mmCIF file of C-alpha atoms in Angstrom:
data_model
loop_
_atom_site.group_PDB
_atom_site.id
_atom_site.type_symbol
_atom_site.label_atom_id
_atom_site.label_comp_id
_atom_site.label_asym_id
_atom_site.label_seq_id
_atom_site.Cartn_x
_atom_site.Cartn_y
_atom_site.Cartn_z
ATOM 1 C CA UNK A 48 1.226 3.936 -13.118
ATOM 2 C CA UNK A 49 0.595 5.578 -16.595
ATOM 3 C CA UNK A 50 0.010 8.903 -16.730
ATOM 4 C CA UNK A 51 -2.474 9.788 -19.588
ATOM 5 C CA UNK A 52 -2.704 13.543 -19.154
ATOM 6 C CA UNK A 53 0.005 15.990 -19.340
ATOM 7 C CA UNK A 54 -1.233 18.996 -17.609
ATOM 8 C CA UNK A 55 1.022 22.376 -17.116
ATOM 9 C CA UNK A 56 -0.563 22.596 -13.367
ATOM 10 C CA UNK A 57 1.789 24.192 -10.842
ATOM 11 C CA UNK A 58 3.142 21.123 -8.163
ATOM 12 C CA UNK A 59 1.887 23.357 -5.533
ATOM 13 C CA UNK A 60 -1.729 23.225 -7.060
ATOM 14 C CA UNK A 61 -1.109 19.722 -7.336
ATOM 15 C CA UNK A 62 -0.484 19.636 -3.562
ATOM 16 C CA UNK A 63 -3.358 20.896 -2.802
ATOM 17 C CA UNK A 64 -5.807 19.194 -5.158
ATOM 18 C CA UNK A 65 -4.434 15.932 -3.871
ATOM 19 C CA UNK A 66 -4.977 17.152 -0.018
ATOM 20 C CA UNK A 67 -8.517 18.261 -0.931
ATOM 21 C CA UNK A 68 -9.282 15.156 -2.185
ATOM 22 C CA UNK A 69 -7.657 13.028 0.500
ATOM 23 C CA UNK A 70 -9.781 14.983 3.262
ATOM 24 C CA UNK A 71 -12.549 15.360 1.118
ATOM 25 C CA UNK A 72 -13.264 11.420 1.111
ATOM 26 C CA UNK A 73 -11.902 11.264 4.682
ATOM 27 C CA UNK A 74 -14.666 13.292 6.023
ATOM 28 C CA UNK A 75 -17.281 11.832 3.743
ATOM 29 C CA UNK A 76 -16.426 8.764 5.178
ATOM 30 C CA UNK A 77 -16.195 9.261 8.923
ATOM 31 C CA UNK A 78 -19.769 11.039 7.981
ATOM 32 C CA UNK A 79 -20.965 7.775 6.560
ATOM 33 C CA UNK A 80 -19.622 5.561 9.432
ATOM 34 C CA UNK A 81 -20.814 8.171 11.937
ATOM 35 C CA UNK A 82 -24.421 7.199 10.353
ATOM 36 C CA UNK A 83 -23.656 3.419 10.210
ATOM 37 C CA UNK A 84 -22.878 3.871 13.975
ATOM 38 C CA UNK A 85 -19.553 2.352 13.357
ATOM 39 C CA UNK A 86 -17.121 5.588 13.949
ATOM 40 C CA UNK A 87 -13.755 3.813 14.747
ATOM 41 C CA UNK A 88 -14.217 2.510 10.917
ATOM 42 C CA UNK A 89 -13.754 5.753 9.276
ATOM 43 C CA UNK A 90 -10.176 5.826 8.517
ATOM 44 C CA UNK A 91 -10.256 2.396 6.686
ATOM 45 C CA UNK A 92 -13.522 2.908 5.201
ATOM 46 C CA UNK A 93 -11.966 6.130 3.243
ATOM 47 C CA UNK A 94 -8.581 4.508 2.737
ATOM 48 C CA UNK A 95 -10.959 1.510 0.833
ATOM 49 C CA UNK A 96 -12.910 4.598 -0.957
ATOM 50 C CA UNK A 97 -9.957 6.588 -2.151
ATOM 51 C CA UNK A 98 -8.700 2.864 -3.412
ATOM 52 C CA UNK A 99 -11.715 2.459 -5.379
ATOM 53 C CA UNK A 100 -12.174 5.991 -6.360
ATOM 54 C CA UNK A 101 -8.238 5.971 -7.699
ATOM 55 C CA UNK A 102 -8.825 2.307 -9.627
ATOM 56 C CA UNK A 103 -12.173 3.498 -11.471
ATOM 57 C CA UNK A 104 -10.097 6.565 -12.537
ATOM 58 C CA UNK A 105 -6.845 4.762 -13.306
ATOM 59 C CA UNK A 106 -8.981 2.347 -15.608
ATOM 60 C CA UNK A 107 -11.591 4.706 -16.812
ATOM 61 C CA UNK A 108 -9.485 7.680 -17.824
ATOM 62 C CA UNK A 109 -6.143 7.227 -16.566
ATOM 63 C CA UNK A 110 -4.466 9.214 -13.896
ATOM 64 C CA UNK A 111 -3.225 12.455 -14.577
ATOM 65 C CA UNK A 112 0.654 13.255 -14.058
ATOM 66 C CA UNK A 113 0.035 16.455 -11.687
ATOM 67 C CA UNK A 114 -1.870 13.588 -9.198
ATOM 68 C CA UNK A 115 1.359 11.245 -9.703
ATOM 69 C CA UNK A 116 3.478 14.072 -9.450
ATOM 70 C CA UNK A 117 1.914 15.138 -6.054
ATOM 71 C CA UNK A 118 1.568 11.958 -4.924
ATOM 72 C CA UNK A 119 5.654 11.580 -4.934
ATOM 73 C CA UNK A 120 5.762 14.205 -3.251
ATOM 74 C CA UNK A 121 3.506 13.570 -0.161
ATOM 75 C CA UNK A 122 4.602 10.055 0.154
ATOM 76 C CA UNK A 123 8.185 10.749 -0.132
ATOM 77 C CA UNK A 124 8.727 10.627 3.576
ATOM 78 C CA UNK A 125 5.793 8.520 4.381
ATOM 79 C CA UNK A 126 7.967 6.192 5.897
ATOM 80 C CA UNK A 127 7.929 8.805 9.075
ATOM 81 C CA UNK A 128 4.082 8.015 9.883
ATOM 82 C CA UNK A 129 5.052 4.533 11.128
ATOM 83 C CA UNK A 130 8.121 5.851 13.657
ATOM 84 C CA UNK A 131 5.621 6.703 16.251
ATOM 85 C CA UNK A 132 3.696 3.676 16.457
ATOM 86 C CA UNK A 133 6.403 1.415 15.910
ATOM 87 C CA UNK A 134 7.936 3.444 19.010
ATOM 88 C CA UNK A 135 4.486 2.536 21.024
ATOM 89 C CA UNK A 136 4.835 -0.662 20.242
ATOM 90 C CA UNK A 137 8.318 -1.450 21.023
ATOM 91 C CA UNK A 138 7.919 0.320 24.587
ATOM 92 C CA UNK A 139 4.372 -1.361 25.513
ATOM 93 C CA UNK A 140 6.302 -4.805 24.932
ATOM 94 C CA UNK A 141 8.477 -4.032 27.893
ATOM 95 C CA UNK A 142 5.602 -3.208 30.076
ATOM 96 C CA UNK A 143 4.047 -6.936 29.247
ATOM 97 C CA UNK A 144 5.991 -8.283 31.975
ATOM 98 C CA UNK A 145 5.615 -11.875 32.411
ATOM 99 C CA UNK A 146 3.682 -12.058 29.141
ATOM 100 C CA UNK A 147 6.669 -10.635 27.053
ATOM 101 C CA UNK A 148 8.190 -13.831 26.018
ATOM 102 C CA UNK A 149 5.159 -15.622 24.823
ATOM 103 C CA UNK A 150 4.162 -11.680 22.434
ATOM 104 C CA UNK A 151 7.988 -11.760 21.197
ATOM 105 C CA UNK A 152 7.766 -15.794 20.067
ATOM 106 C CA UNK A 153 4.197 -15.030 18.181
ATOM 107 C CA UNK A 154 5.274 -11.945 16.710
ATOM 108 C CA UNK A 155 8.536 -14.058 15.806
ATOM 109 C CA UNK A 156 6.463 -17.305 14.345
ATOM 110 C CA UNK A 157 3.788 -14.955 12.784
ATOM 111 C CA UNK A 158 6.365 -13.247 10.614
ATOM 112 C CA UNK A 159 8.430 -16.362 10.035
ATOM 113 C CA UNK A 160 5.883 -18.582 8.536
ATOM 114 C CA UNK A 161 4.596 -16.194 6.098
ATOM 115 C CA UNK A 162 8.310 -15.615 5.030
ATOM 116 C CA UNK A 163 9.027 -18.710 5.028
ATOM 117 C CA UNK A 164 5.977 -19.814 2.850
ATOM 118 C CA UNK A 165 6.780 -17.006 0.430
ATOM 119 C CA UNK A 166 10.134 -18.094 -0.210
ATOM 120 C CA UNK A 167 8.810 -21.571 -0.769
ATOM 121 C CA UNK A 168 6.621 -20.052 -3.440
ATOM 122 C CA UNK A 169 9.360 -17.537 -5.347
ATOM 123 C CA UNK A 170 11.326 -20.702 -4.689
ATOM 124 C CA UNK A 171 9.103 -22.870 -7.210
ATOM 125 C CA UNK A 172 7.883 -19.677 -9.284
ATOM 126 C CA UNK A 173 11.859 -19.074 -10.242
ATOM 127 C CA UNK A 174 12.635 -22.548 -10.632
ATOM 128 C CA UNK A 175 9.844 -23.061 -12.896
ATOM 129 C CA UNK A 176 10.641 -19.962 -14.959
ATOM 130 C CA UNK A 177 14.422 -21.062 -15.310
ATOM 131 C CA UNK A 178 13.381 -24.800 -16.189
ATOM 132 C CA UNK A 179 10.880 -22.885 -19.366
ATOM 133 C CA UNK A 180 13.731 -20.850 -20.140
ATOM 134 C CA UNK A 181 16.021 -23.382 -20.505
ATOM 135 C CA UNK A 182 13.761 -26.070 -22.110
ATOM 136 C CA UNK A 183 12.758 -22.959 -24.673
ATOM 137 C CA UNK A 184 16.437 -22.422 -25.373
ATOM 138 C CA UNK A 185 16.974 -26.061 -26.027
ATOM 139 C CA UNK A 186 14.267 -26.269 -28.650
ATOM 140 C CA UNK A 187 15.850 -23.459 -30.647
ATOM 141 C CA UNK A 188 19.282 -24.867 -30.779
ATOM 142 C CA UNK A 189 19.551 -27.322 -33.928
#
């Protein structure tokens, strides 16, 4: 992400801009699905908003470095948001019972298809890169 505009804005401003917006289009959106009559959409509904929002700003105007710069800072531990439900998860498999081999071999084939289809795929997009590079390197040798 390039930054366009340099701004001299405090990081805690920053913060708070960034939070403003976040629940600003968060509310507007569980508003709008509260309207549509489809409430449990509201959180994905404002995550595709702010998506939109941020690429029609990105490639109107550019972002501005205090949004970048607050941005690294709220995400920074991001990684803590999934602990809980990952923790759900891994104790509701347990009370499956009978049905806890067949969950653990789909969850096991569902994530080792994909993987094993993407490493196809990097597999022949290397291979293809090295065979240019080398054919390219052989037509500039004499």
């Amino acid at each position: 992400m390039n930054s366009t505009h340099s701004s001299r804005m405090p990081l805690w401003m920053a913060v708070i801009l960034t939070l403003v917006m976040i629940i600003f289009v968060r509310e507007s959106a569980v508003i709008i699905c509260q309207w549509a009559g489809i409430e449990k959409a509201a959180n994905i509904v404002g995550l595709i908003a702010m998506f939109f929002i941020l690429m029609a700003w990105r490639l109107l105007k550019g972002l501005p470095s205090w949004l970048t710069q607050a941005s690294n800072v709220l995400l920074v531990d991001s990684g803590f948001a999934f602990l809980p439900v990952s923790a759900g998860a891994g104790l509701l498999l347990f009370a499956l019972g009978d049905e806890l081999w067949g969950v653990m071999l789909i969850m096991l084939i569902s994530t080792l298809i994909p993987l094993w289809g993407l490493a196809i795929l990097a597999n022949h997009w290397l291979s293809d890169s090295a065979n240019a590079n080398t054919t390219h390197k052989q037509k500039q040798q004499p």
